Amino acid sequence: MAEELDKQQSSNYTAHNIQVLEGLEAVRKRPAMYIGDISEKGLHHLVYEVVDNSIDEALAGYCTHIEVFINEDNSITVQDNGRGIPVDMHEKEKKSALEVVMTVLHAGGKFDKGSYKVSGGLHGVGVSCVNALSTHMKTEVFRGGKIYQQEYSCGKPLYPVKEVGTTELRGTRQTFTPDGSIFTETVYKYDILAARLRELAFLNKGLRISLTDRREKDEDGSYKHDTFYSEEGLKEFVRYINTNREPLIPDVIYLNTEKQGIPIEVAIMYNTSYNENIHSYVNNINTIEGGTHLAGFRRAITRTLKKYADDNKYLEKAKVEISSEDFREGLTAVISIKVAEPQFEGQTKTKLGNNEVMGAVDQAVGEALSYYLEEHPKEAKMIVNKVILAATARIAARKARETVQKKNPLGSVSLPGKLADCSSRNAEECELFLVEGDSAGGSAKSGRNRKYQAILPLRGKILNVEKAMWHKAFESDEVNNIIQALGIRFGMNPENEREANLEKLRYHKVIIMTDADVDGSHIDTLIMTLFFRYMPEVIQQGHLYIAMPPLYCCKKGKAEKYCYNDAEKDEFVAQNGGTSGMDIQRYKGLGEMNAEDLWETTMNPETRRLKQVTIENATDADYIFSMLMGEDVGPRREFIEKNAKYANVDA
Ligand code: 0RA
């Protein structure tokens, strides 16, 4: 009987739905406009979009637990214990509120009159976009003792919202299958989701977020699983980020307040390194390009520390001129604020533009920091001493640089002698290969296309910028050669942040080409760290790549194939009747290939494979680089073994 009723309802269902479908058709026609892109990034973004709705429910104070499942078929389930999406009739639309939320663009926040939507994914497009981009989606609402549900196909409801049972539970469960005809990638990566969910747990203290992978069971029959929960929020977050760094003082300087109606949470730690590491968030979005909240933070640090040092006569004793960046050496901080109407600007729309925020953050941080310094004179003195040391080192480095520049008049920095440049001056088509070793460098030089491919062989050791003082990089020949070849300069922007000017970049593809072994992977990582710490813009704008040389050359009779991984080799073996009489050559180094082979397999844009270096999650990347380049060798080896390009070759 209930079955019958459902069918009747479904059959005359389509008519009043037409207007809605047009909205979601637009999402299917231009998915990248709504979720950024249709690759791996966009695929994972769908999950964040759904989770964000549950986070909003948590921020409103009604939800304490969010569970995310990667199902066997790569569909995703997100369940929360909030109030449940309302299912009552929406007066104007003449259908259930649930259906409106699921099928109307930007309808997500319409029911929360009083509060603003604070979490909001990067694009803040709402769950209806996820629905539009899923071949199948199902929403179950546990509310008022009853279970309601509705299913959809490519955003179209398959039947009206129906009641399907009773329950003691409260909350919302949503399951969706991303459309493989829209996304170029449909396999979810546990680590990518885990990094974002961990971050969200730190940013929303007291909220429990769990992740379970139902695709694979381990030996004891359990699924891969993590629960992320933070009692202390950013205080714990900043300690986590600093895991692989040595603290200067053990304290975390912490504040959680509201200024001019803006909720502000900040955690600060000083460590013995020479890098500045500030992670900033607005409405749970990582603002990698910074903005007014970051400017306010920096201003407060400089002003407050300078005043403290002046008042205590530390600076007149030191007799050095302190510049604002000296106050931030060895500083790790996380800033998280909530803004009702954020204006996002910049290349990647991750730079906060709201002017009113600057003063609010400046004031909040200034108050908390001066209070800490007054209460902790011993620690304060250690911080000030570190600042003075930074200034002294910076001034010494500038003097050294000026001496070098005098030999090199007019500052017209010439190209490095080792660079075999290309003839084209059209940066868009130009590629720079950073090649490990002279012999591979030689093959690359003779094998390349001279018009648009340049070669820079790297001989000496690449400086580990994770451990070196900032100016040391400019004393390293290899680093200088790379920077000079790229053509970019470093300067300070108006907010006194280090910034590279990418308009001068001479090659739009910078390609790291090293051996497929442990040493090669280590060099890859050193070069990636250099870019990540000194020129993150190059990575953010998609200019950095890793060349993937083949691991094998397989021959049998007339059949011959370069194989880039074990799966390809196994396939060739299977297609050619097993290994007997087959010649399998394993390349250990680039030097084993002659110039033609190197061109054909690794450099020719028609046939080569390149891996683009991306920053999925800047905070996660920071953690990984500090771990990889830090003191402890164990985790580094483990990471390289898991992630290197030769991953399934026993080295
Ligand atoms: C608006 C109003 C109410 C709940 C929600 C939105 C809500 C949305 C989502 C999306 C995922 N999980 C969610 N949980 C709750 C409730 C209004 C009321 O009960 O008065």
XYZ file of C-alpha atoms and ligand atoms in Angstrom:
671
model
C 0.000 0.000 0.000
C 2.700 2.459 0.948
C 4.603 1.312 -2.138
C 1.605 2.107 -4.338
C 1.265 5.555 -2.885
C 4.908 6.300 -3.535
C 4.598 5.366 -7.173
C 1.587 7.619 -7.642
C 3.374 10.483 -6.016
C 6.429 9.961 -8.178
C 4.499 9.838 -11.433
C 2.893 13.252 -11.135
C 5.948 14.679 -9.526
C 7.932 16.142 -12.387
C 5.614 19.015 -13.375
C 6.214 21.428 -10.530
C 9.900 20.807 -10.613
C 10.959 22.235 -13.922
C 12.216 25.591 -12.745
C 14.496 23.888 -10.230
C 16.060 21.618 -12.821
C 17.162 24.564 -14.906
C 19.232 25.865 -11.993
C 21.010 22.590 -11.439
C 21.498 22.004 -15.188
C 23.683 25.108 -15.141
C 25.879 23.439 -12.501
C 26.234 20.317 -14.651
C 27.060 22.383 -17.736
C 29.728 24.454 -16.024
C 30.796 22.474 -12.953
C 34.176 24.211 -12.624
C 32.440 27.556 -12.134
C 30.745 26.186 -9.054
C 33.295 23.896 -7.433
C 36.608 25.180 -8.818
C 37.602 22.254 -10.994
C 36.555 18.779 -12.065
C 39.751 16.969 -11.127
C 40.759 15.394 -7.848
C 40.447 18.727 -6.084
C 36.826 19.257 -7.125
C 35.997 15.659 -6.297
C 37.166 16.129 -2.707
C 35.542 19.518 -2.559
C 32.149 17.821 -2.785
C 32.771 16.225 0.595
C 33.791 19.525 2.179
C 30.652 21.157 0.857
C 28.444 18.563 2.564
C 30.507 18.569 5.769
C 30.295 22.371 5.908
C 26.529 22.190 6.378
C 27.023 19.948 9.384
C 29.714 22.298 10.719
C 27.266 25.184 10.494
C 24.878 23.111 12.559
C 27.687 22.556 15.087
C 28.532 26.267 15.159
C 24.858 26.948 15.864
C 25.311 24.685 18.896
C 23.205 21.694 17.853
C 25.701 19.153 16.527
C 28.653 17.476 18.271
C 29.608 14.649 15.953
C 30.131 14.322 12.205
C 30.952 10.987 10.607
C 32.367 10.658 7.106
C 32.526 7.330 5.272
C 34.236 6.496 2.011
C 32.036 3.626 0.826
C 33.159 0.567 -1.131
C 31.948 2.035 -4.419
C 33.697 5.407 -3.802
C 30.439 7.047 -2.814
C 30.562 9.207 0.315
C 28.310 9.261 3.367
C 28.231 12.201 5.772
C 26.163 11.861 8.927
C 25.695 14.360 11.738
C 23.743 14.503 14.990
C 22.264 17.964 14.425
C 18.609 18.963 14.317
C 18.081 17.390 10.915
C 17.267 19.406 7.813
C 13.660 20.641 8.209
C 11.138 18.646 6.173
C 8.007 20.769 6.592
C 6.295 22.368 3.597
C 7.956 25.440 2.196
C 5.086 27.894 1.628
C 6.305 29.603 -1.511
C 7.949 26.676 -3.250
C 5.093 24.313 -2.312
C 7.403 21.496 -1.429
C 9.375 20.181 1.488
C 12.094 22.434 2.876
C 14.467 19.482 2.477
C 13.765 19.325 -1.223
C 14.400 23.052 -1.580
C 17.758 22.749 0.187
C 18.734 19.845 -2.053
C 17.587 21.229 -5.385
C 17.781 25.028 -5.318
C 21.109 26.777 -5.754
C 22.292 28.679 -2.671
C 19.229 27.630 -0.699
C 21.327 26.206 2.105
C 21.215 29.099 4.551
C 17.727 30.375 3.836
C 16.222 28.810 6.921
C 18.696 30.197 9.419
C 17.342 33.697 9.653
C 19.262 34.925 12.660
C 22.708 33.502 12.043
C 25.018 33.922 9.087
C 26.543 30.999 7.300
C 30.020 31.033 8.707
C 31.723 27.876 7.594
C 31.000 27.903 3.865
C 33.309 25.925 1.580
C 35.760 27.880 -0.482
C 33.093 28.378 -3.083
C 30.185 28.213 -0.635
C 27.912 26.807 -3.285
C 25.789 24.582 -1.118
C 24.772 20.994 -1.088
C 22.510 21.337 -4.158
C 25.664 21.570 -6.297
C 26.909 18.313 -4.857
C 23.509 16.840 -5.677
C 23.652 18.150 -9.250
C 27.078 16.573 -9.772
C 26.141 13.156 -8.359
C 24.606 10.342 -10.381
C 22.807 9.380 -7.196
C 22.240 11.100 -3.888
C 20.151 10.117 -0.912
C 19.279 12.283 2.078
C 17.895 10.813 5.278
C 16.605 13.072 8.034
C 16.146 11.852 11.604
C 13.851 14.363 13.221
C 10.977 14.392 15.720
C 11.198 10.616 16.175
C 10.742 9.953 12.459
C 12.903 9.101 9.497
C 12.338 10.988 6.250
C 14.141 10.446 3.016
C 14.476 11.555 -0.564
C 16.685 10.336 -3.415
C 17.935 12.155 -6.472
C 19.574 11.442 -9.772
C 21.841 14.192 -11.150
C 20.006 16.573 -8.821
C 16.489 15.541 -9.840
C 14.277 14.158 -7.070
C 13.172 10.578 -7.746
C 10.131 10.986 -5.465
C 8.820 13.548 -2.965
C 10.175 13.484 0.567
C 8.669 10.485 2.321
C 8.452 9.196 5.850
C 10.068 5.772 6.070
C 10.102 4.832 9.756
C 10.671 5.857 13.332
C 13.921 6.526 15.157
C 15.509 7.610 18.395
C 18.237 9.363 16.440
C 18.502 12.998 15.493
C 20.430 14.365 12.560
C 21.057 14.170 8.848
C 22.686 11.459 6.704
C 23.669 12.154 3.122
C 25.143 9.729 0.610
C 26.306 10.744 -2.854
C 28.048 9.182 -5.839
C 30.065 11.724 -7.871
C 29.258 11.630 -11.581
C 32.084 9.914 -13.477
C 31.022 11.636 -16.691
C 31.800 14.995 -15.079
C 34.824 14.319 -12.888
C 38.137 13.265 -14.404
C 38.929 11.435 -11.177
C 36.408 9.515 -9.053
C 38.585 7.666 -6.553
C 38.740 9.313 -3.147
C 42.049 9.658 -1.320
C 41.885 8.981 2.384
C 44.859 11.210 3.201
C 43.403 14.246 1.455
C 40.100 13.956 3.322
C 41.887 13.208 6.601
C 44.039 16.344 6.323
C 41.010 18.603 5.848
C 38.911 16.916 8.550
C 41.798 17.116 11.030
C 42.113 20.808 10.259
C 38.354 21.309 10.724
C 38.472 19.548 14.105
C 41.260 21.879 15.296
C 39.350 24.891 13.997
C 36.108 23.873 15.734
C 37.040 22.730 19.209
C 34.761 20.251 20.893
C 33.483 18.878 17.590
C 34.183 15.206 16.898
C 34.808 14.344 13.243
C 35.492 10.772 12.204
C 36.586 9.259 8.907
C 36.149 5.619 7.903
C 37.313 3.948 4.699
C 35.034 1.043 3.819
C 36.998 0.122 0.693
C 39.652 -1.905 2.433
C 39.827 -4.009 5.562
C 43.116 -4.576 7.351
C 44.286 -7.886 8.871
C 42.074 -7.696 11.952
C 39.000 -7.066 9.804
C 38.572 -3.407 10.710
C 38.300 -0.481 8.341
C 40.828 2.294 8.150
C 39.563 4.886 10.580
C 40.491 8.120 12.344
C 38.683 10.322 14.817
C 39.660 13.967 14.965
C 38.797 15.863 18.096
C 40.350 18.865 19.749
C 39.538 19.964 23.268
C 41.740 23.056 23.088
C 41.323 24.137 19.454
C 44.058 26.341 18.022
C 46.229 25.812 21.091
C 46.549 22.179 20.089
C 46.675 23.038 16.383
C 49.763 25.215 16.757
C 51.464 22.494 18.825
C 50.632 19.971 16.122
C 52.077 22.200 13.394
C 55.208 22.595 15.521
C 55.587 18.849 16.162
C 58.744 18.691 14.066
C 60.246 21.940 15.323
C 62.071 22.680 18.539
C 60.162 25.149 20.743
C 62.020 28.242 21.932
C 59.657 28.401 24.894
C 57.124 25.709 25.715
C 54.165 28.070 26.161
C 51.470 28.691 23.612
C 50.308 32.296 23.652
C 46.577 31.966 23.143
C 43.548 34.166 22.824
C 39.901 33.512 22.081
C 37.816 36.648 22.066
C 35.477 38.896 20.145
C 36.334 42.410 18.948
C 33.850 44.652 17.139
C 31.569 41.694 16.674
C 34.325 39.597 15.062
C 35.152 36.296 16.805
C 38.956 35.987 16.911
C 41.007 32.962 17.968
C 44.813 33.026 17.794
C 47.589 30.721 18.993
C 51.268 31.649 18.842
C 54.436 29.639 19.471
C 58.095 30.557 19.084
C 60.526 27.899 17.871
C 64.254 27.828 17.216
C 63.925 27.764 13.412
C 64.341 30.783 11.160
C 61.075 30.606 9.317
C 57.857 32.455 9.787
C 54.869 30.163 9.651
C 51.491 31.765 9.911
C 48.339 29.904 8.959
C 45.241 32.019 8.715
C 41.588 31.094 8.370
C 38.397 32.984 7.759
C 35.173 31.047 8.338
C 37.226 27.825 8.369
C 38.711 28.613 4.951
C 42.502 28.688 4.726
C 43.370 32.167 3.448
C 46.676 31.231 1.821
C 47.064 34.689 0.318
C 46.547 36.321 3.719
C 44.761 39.656 3.858
C 43.624 42.175 6.443
C 43.467 39.741 9.387
C 47.068 38.701 8.768
C 48.167 42.317 8.353
C 46.523 43.174 11.688
C 48.256 40.235 13.335
C 51.689 41.190 12.009
C 51.219 44.792 12.999
C 50.338 43.747 16.559
C 53.387 41.469 16.849
C 55.784 44.197 15.685
C 54.234 46.985 17.718
C 53.854 45.026 20.954
C 57.261 43.345 20.943
C 59.000 46.565 19.953
C 57.291 48.487 22.733
C 58.134 45.813 25.286
C 61.785 45.730 24.185
C 61.992 49.536 24.197
C 60.370 49.882 27.611
C 62.832 47.381 29.027
C 65.823 49.045 27.301
C 66.784 45.874 25.460
C 67.138 47.590 22.086
C 69.490 50.387 23.066
C 71.857 47.768 24.472
C 71.740 45.751 21.261
C 72.479 48.673 18.928
C 70.963 47.094 15.834
C 68.148 48.382 13.720
C 65.268 45.967 13.960
C 63.054 45.467 10.966
C 59.532 44.086 11.261
C 60.371 40.692 9.748
C 62.932 40.133 12.532
C 60.036 39.926 14.991
C 58.643 36.956 13.137
C 61.614 34.633 12.776
C 60.768 31.303 14.368
C 57.151 32.323 14.830
C 54.421 29.774 14.220
C 50.861 30.961 14.550
C 47.315 30.072 13.643
C 44.708 32.775 13.249
C 41.042 31.904 12.883
C 38.342 34.522 12.613
C 34.690 34.547 11.634
C 33.405 37.285 9.362
C 29.736 37.722 8.459
C 30.295 39.033 4.950
C 33.830 38.128 3.920
C 35.256 39.709 0.776
C 37.726 37.353 -0.805
C 40.222 38.744 -3.281
C 43.439 37.737 -5.003
C 44.535 35.173 -7.583
C 42.957 32.224 -5.790
C 40.235 34.166 -3.948
C 41.872 33.380 -0.607
C 42.873 36.878 0.463
C 40.603 38.655 2.942
C 39.737 42.207 1.915
C 37.495 43.448 4.767
C 39.222 46.529 6.188
C 37.382 46.570 9.512
C 39.100 43.293 10.415
C 42.622 44.706 10.590
C 42.107 46.874 13.666
C 40.082 44.208 15.457
C 42.804 41.566 15.106
C 45.568 44.084 15.839
C 43.865 45.114 19.081
C 43.029 41.568 20.226
C 46.528 40.213 19.574
C 48.230 43.310 21.018
C 46.334 42.987 24.292
C 46.959 39.267 24.707
C 50.638 39.470 23.761
C 51.500 42.417 26.009
C 49.726 40.671 28.873
C 51.796 37.531 28.240
C 55.089 39.473 28.046
C 54.405 41.358 31.278
C 53.506 38.129 33.080
C 56.491 36.123 31.727
C 59.643 38.296 31.798
C 62.026 35.346 31.391
C 60.302 34.060 28.260
C 59.865 37.600 26.962
C 63.598 38.113 27.167
C 64.235 34.950 25.157
C 61.896 36.158 22.430
C 63.530 39.578 22.314
C 66.984 38.012 22.153
C 65.918 35.937 19.204
C 64.631 39.055 17.460
C 67.942 40.830 18.008
C 69.822 37.827 16.678
C 67.626 37.788 13.569
C 68.327 41.472 12.950
C 72.071 40.998 13.408
C 72.147 38.093 10.962
C 70.034 39.954 8.431
C 72.295 42.995 8.492
C 75.417 40.845 8.130
C 73.845 39.100 5.154
C 72.923 42.379 3.502
C 76.501 43.596 3.809
C 77.753 40.355 2.250
C 75.270 40.706 -0.597
C 76.263 44.295 -1.251
C 79.886 43.223 -1.610
C 78.859 40.625 -4.177
C 76.696 43.131 -6.025
C 79.581 45.596 -6.297
C 81.423 43.011 -8.363
C 78.293 42.641 -10.439
C 77.457 46.279 -11.262
C 74.054 47.797 -11.921
C 72.399 44.866 -10.214
C 71.914 43.367 -13.674
C 72.010 39.839 -12.381
C 73.373 37.760 -15.226
C 72.185 34.240 -15.967
C 74.111 31.455 -14.279
C 76.996 30.053 -16.328
C 75.741 26.477 -16.008
C 72.376 27.303 -17.558
C 71.829 26.038 -21.104
C 69.056 28.477 -21.972
C 66.410 28.070 -24.632
C 66.062 30.477 -27.553
C 62.437 31.459 -27.092
C 61.652 34.458 -24.903
C 57.977 33.606 -24.661
C 57.813 32.470 -21.033
C 54.510 30.713 -21.578
C 56.067 28.075 -23.812
C 59.424 27.908 -22.018
C 60.444 25.092 -19.695
C 63.326 24.909 -17.257
C 64.622 21.457 -16.321
C 66.443 21.281 -12.986
C 68.571 18.193 -13.545
C 70.433 16.150 -10.979
C 74.031 15.417 -11.886
C 76.325 16.384 -14.750
C 75.919 13.248 -16.827
C 72.130 13.459 -16.949
C 72.532 17.194 -17.475
C 74.663 16.432 -20.540
C 72.107 14.021 -22.008
C 69.335 16.504 -21.309
C 71.270 19.262 -23.089
C 71.752 17.231 -26.246
C 68.314 15.610 -26.165
C 66.205 18.725 -25.539
C 64.286 20.973 -27.871
C 66.511 24.052 -27.811
C 63.752 26.394 -28.789
C 61.762 26.158 -25.563
C 63.627 23.837 -23.165
C 66.409 25.110 -20.895
C 68.626 22.931 -18.723
C 70.144 23.804 -15.369
C 72.319 20.986 -13.999
C 72.523 20.874 -10.223
C 75.875 19.770 -8.922
C 76.366 20.549 -5.280
C 74.103 19.815 -2.391
C 70.844 21.718 -2.345
C 70.535 23.751 0.811
C 67.979 22.508 3.307
C 66.086 25.760 3.792
C 64.140 24.211 6.620
C 67.213 24.390 8.822
C 69.023 27.426 7.438
C 68.657 31.089 8.248
C 66.746 32.938 5.583
C 69.716 34.804 4.130
C 71.796 31.599 3.894
C 69.826 30.679 0.803
C 71.269 33.665 -1.006
C 74.777 32.519 -0.205
C 74.163 29.082 -1.705
C 75.336 28.784 -5.326
C 72.715 26.223 -6.269
C 69.853 28.250 -4.825
C 71.164 31.439 -6.427
C 71.471 29.709 -9.774
C 67.862 28.560 -9.615
C 66.590 31.978 -8.572
C 68.643 33.784 -11.232
C 67.557 31.394 -13.957
C 63.900 31.854 -13.016
C 64.334 35.614 -13.252
C 62.165 36.423 -10.247
C 63.148 38.837 -7.490
C 62.189 38.860 -3.871
C 60.902 41.905 -2.156
C 58.578 43.042 0.538
C 55.022 43.937 -0.366
C 53.194 46.792 1.404
C 52.225 44.455 4.240
C 55.897 43.627 4.750
C 55.549 40.034 3.594
C 58.107 38.359 1.418
C 56.747 38.156 -2.062
C 58.097 36.958 -5.385
C 57.117 38.840 -8.538
C 55.882 36.168 -10.892
C 55.477 38.478 -13.898
C 59.233 38.113 -14.357
C 59.160 34.308 -14.305
C 61.120 33.231 -17.414
C 59.668 29.719 -17.703
C 56.072 28.752 -17.062
C 57.038 25.144 -16.463
C 59.794 24.426 -13.969
C 60.506 20.716 -14.069
C 62.541 18.819 -11.488
C 64.253 15.868 -13.165
C 66.073 13.442 -10.883
C 66.827 9.721 -10.618
C 64.034 7.367 -9.602
C 65.744 6.341 -6.369
C 66.003 7.433 -2.747
C 68.607 10.119 -3.470
C 66.527 11.465 -6.337
C 63.447 11.650 -4.149
C 65.436 13.457 -1.496
C 66.598 16.039 -4.021
C 63.005 16.420 -5.283
C 61.948 17.139 -1.721
C 64.745 19.641 -1.089
C 63.843 21.571 -4.229
C 60.129 21.415 -3.464
C 60.857 22.722 0.057
C 62.860 25.598 -1.400
C 59.901 26.587 -3.574
C 57.326 25.996 -0.836
C 59.125 28.192 1.683
C 60.599 30.890 -0.571
C 58.411 31.042 -3.658
C 55.077 29.393 -2.806
C 53.471 31.499 -5.551
C 55.272 29.348 -8.143
C 53.561 26.230 -6.774
C 50.213 27.907 -6.119
C 50.009 29.097 -9.706
C 50.835 25.660 -11.041
C 54.342 26.206 -12.440
C 56.251 23.438 -10.627
C 56.426 19.868 -11.960
C 58.310 16.645 -11.380
C 59.455 14.679 -14.413
C 58.544 11.008 -14.275
C 61.229 8.955 -15.996
C 60.268 5.396 -16.953
C 61.201 2.663 -14.503
C 61.566 -0.082 -17.140
C 62.164 -0.707 -20.793
C 60.546 -4.030 -21.750
C 61.400 -5.805 -25.012
C 60.218 -9.014 -26.566
C 60.756 -9.676 -30.261
C 59.576 -6.554 -32.024
C 57.433 -5.374 -29.112
C 59.075 -2.679 -27.036
C 57.641 -0.424 -24.384
C 58.735 2.033 -21.731
C 56.879 1.316 -18.525
C 56.452 4.037 -15.908
C 55.285 1.802 -13.070
C 54.916 -1.838 -12.088
C 51.317 -2.053 -13.301
C 52.351 -1.077 -16.834
C 55.212 -3.554 -16.800
C 52.909 -6.340 -15.595
C 50.420 -5.481 -18.320
C 53.115 -5.662 -20.994
C 54.294 -8.997 -19.618
C 50.737 -10.362 -19.661
C 50.056 -9.094 -23.191
C 53.252 -10.655 -24.529
C 52.918 -14.124 -23.103
C 54.931 -13.946 -19.901
C 58.522 -13.090 -19.055
C 60.312 -15.897 -20.899
C 62.530 -14.445 -23.607
C 61.652 -10.966 -22.484
C 64.291 -8.346 -21.843
C 63.338 -6.118 -18.941
C 65.742 -3.282 -18.303
C 65.258 -1.376 -15.091
C 66.434 2.233 -15.152
C 68.008 3.256 -11.910
C 69.282 6.610 -12.987
C 68.720 9.139 -15.734
C 72.377 8.662 -16.677
C 71.600 5.170 -17.997
C 69.579 6.673 -20.820
C 71.139 8.216 -23.885
C 70.027 11.627 -25.093
C 67.378 10.299 -27.528
C 65.851 7.979 -24.956
C 65.771 10.719 -22.347
C 63.996 13.020 -24.824
C 61.513 10.372 -25.870
C 60.646 9.098 -22.394
C 60.969 12.065 -20.091
C 61.241 15.371 -21.961
C 59.102 15.206 -25.103
C 55.764 16.875 -24.248
C 53.996 14.405 -26.563
C 55.114 11.311 -24.707
C 56.470 12.275 -21.283
C 54.674 12.142 -17.952
C 54.806 15.075 -15.587
C 53.513 15.269 -12.062
C 52.324 18.742 -11.111
C 53.289 19.842 -7.607
C 50.203 21.193 -5.854
C 49.394 22.361 -2.347
C 46.088 20.710 -1.471
C 46.278 21.844 2.088
C 48.910 24.402 3.061
C 48.911 23.481 6.742
C 49.328 19.812 5.954
C 52.132 20.663 3.517
C 53.853 22.714 6.214
C 53.645 19.771 8.602
C 54.995 17.359 5.994
C 57.896 19.568 4.874
C 58.940 20.341 8.445
C 58.838 16.602 9.124
C 60.721 15.649 5.950
C 63.430 18.229 6.385
C 63.693 18.107 10.172
C 66.048 16.183 12.425
C 64.250 12.884 12.623
C 65.191 10.527 9.753
C 62.635 7.773 10.431
C 59.448 9.509 9.310
C 61.251 10.911 6.271
C 62.236 7.476 4.989
C 58.759 6.163 5.627
C 57.179 9.044 3.736
C 59.524 8.758 0.771
C 58.923 5.028 0.537
C 55.184 5.604 0.468
C 55.082 8.562 -1.883
C 58.121 8.547 -4.147
C 57.807 8.239 -7.908
C 59.590 4.896 -7.780
C 57.189 3.864 -4.996
C 56.830 0.231 -5.938
C 60.414 -0.505 -6.799
C 62.487 -1.997 -4.042
C 65.387 0.444 -3.925
C 18.348 24.887 8.833
C 17.476 24.766 9.918
C 17.557 23.644 10.724
C 18.510 22.707 10.444
C 19.350 22.822 9.386
C 19.292 23.933 8.565
C 20.336 21.766 9.136
C 20.950 21.628 7.895
C 21.862 20.597 7.740
C 22.633 20.124 6.695
C 23.346 19.041 7.149
N 23.039 18.807 8.421
C 22.142 19.735 8.806
N 21.551 19.897 9.988
C 20.676 20.897 10.153
C 16.679 23.387 11.906
C 15.672 24.409 12.229
C 14.875 23.950 13.417
O 14.870 22.789 13.773
O 14.238 24.813 13.998
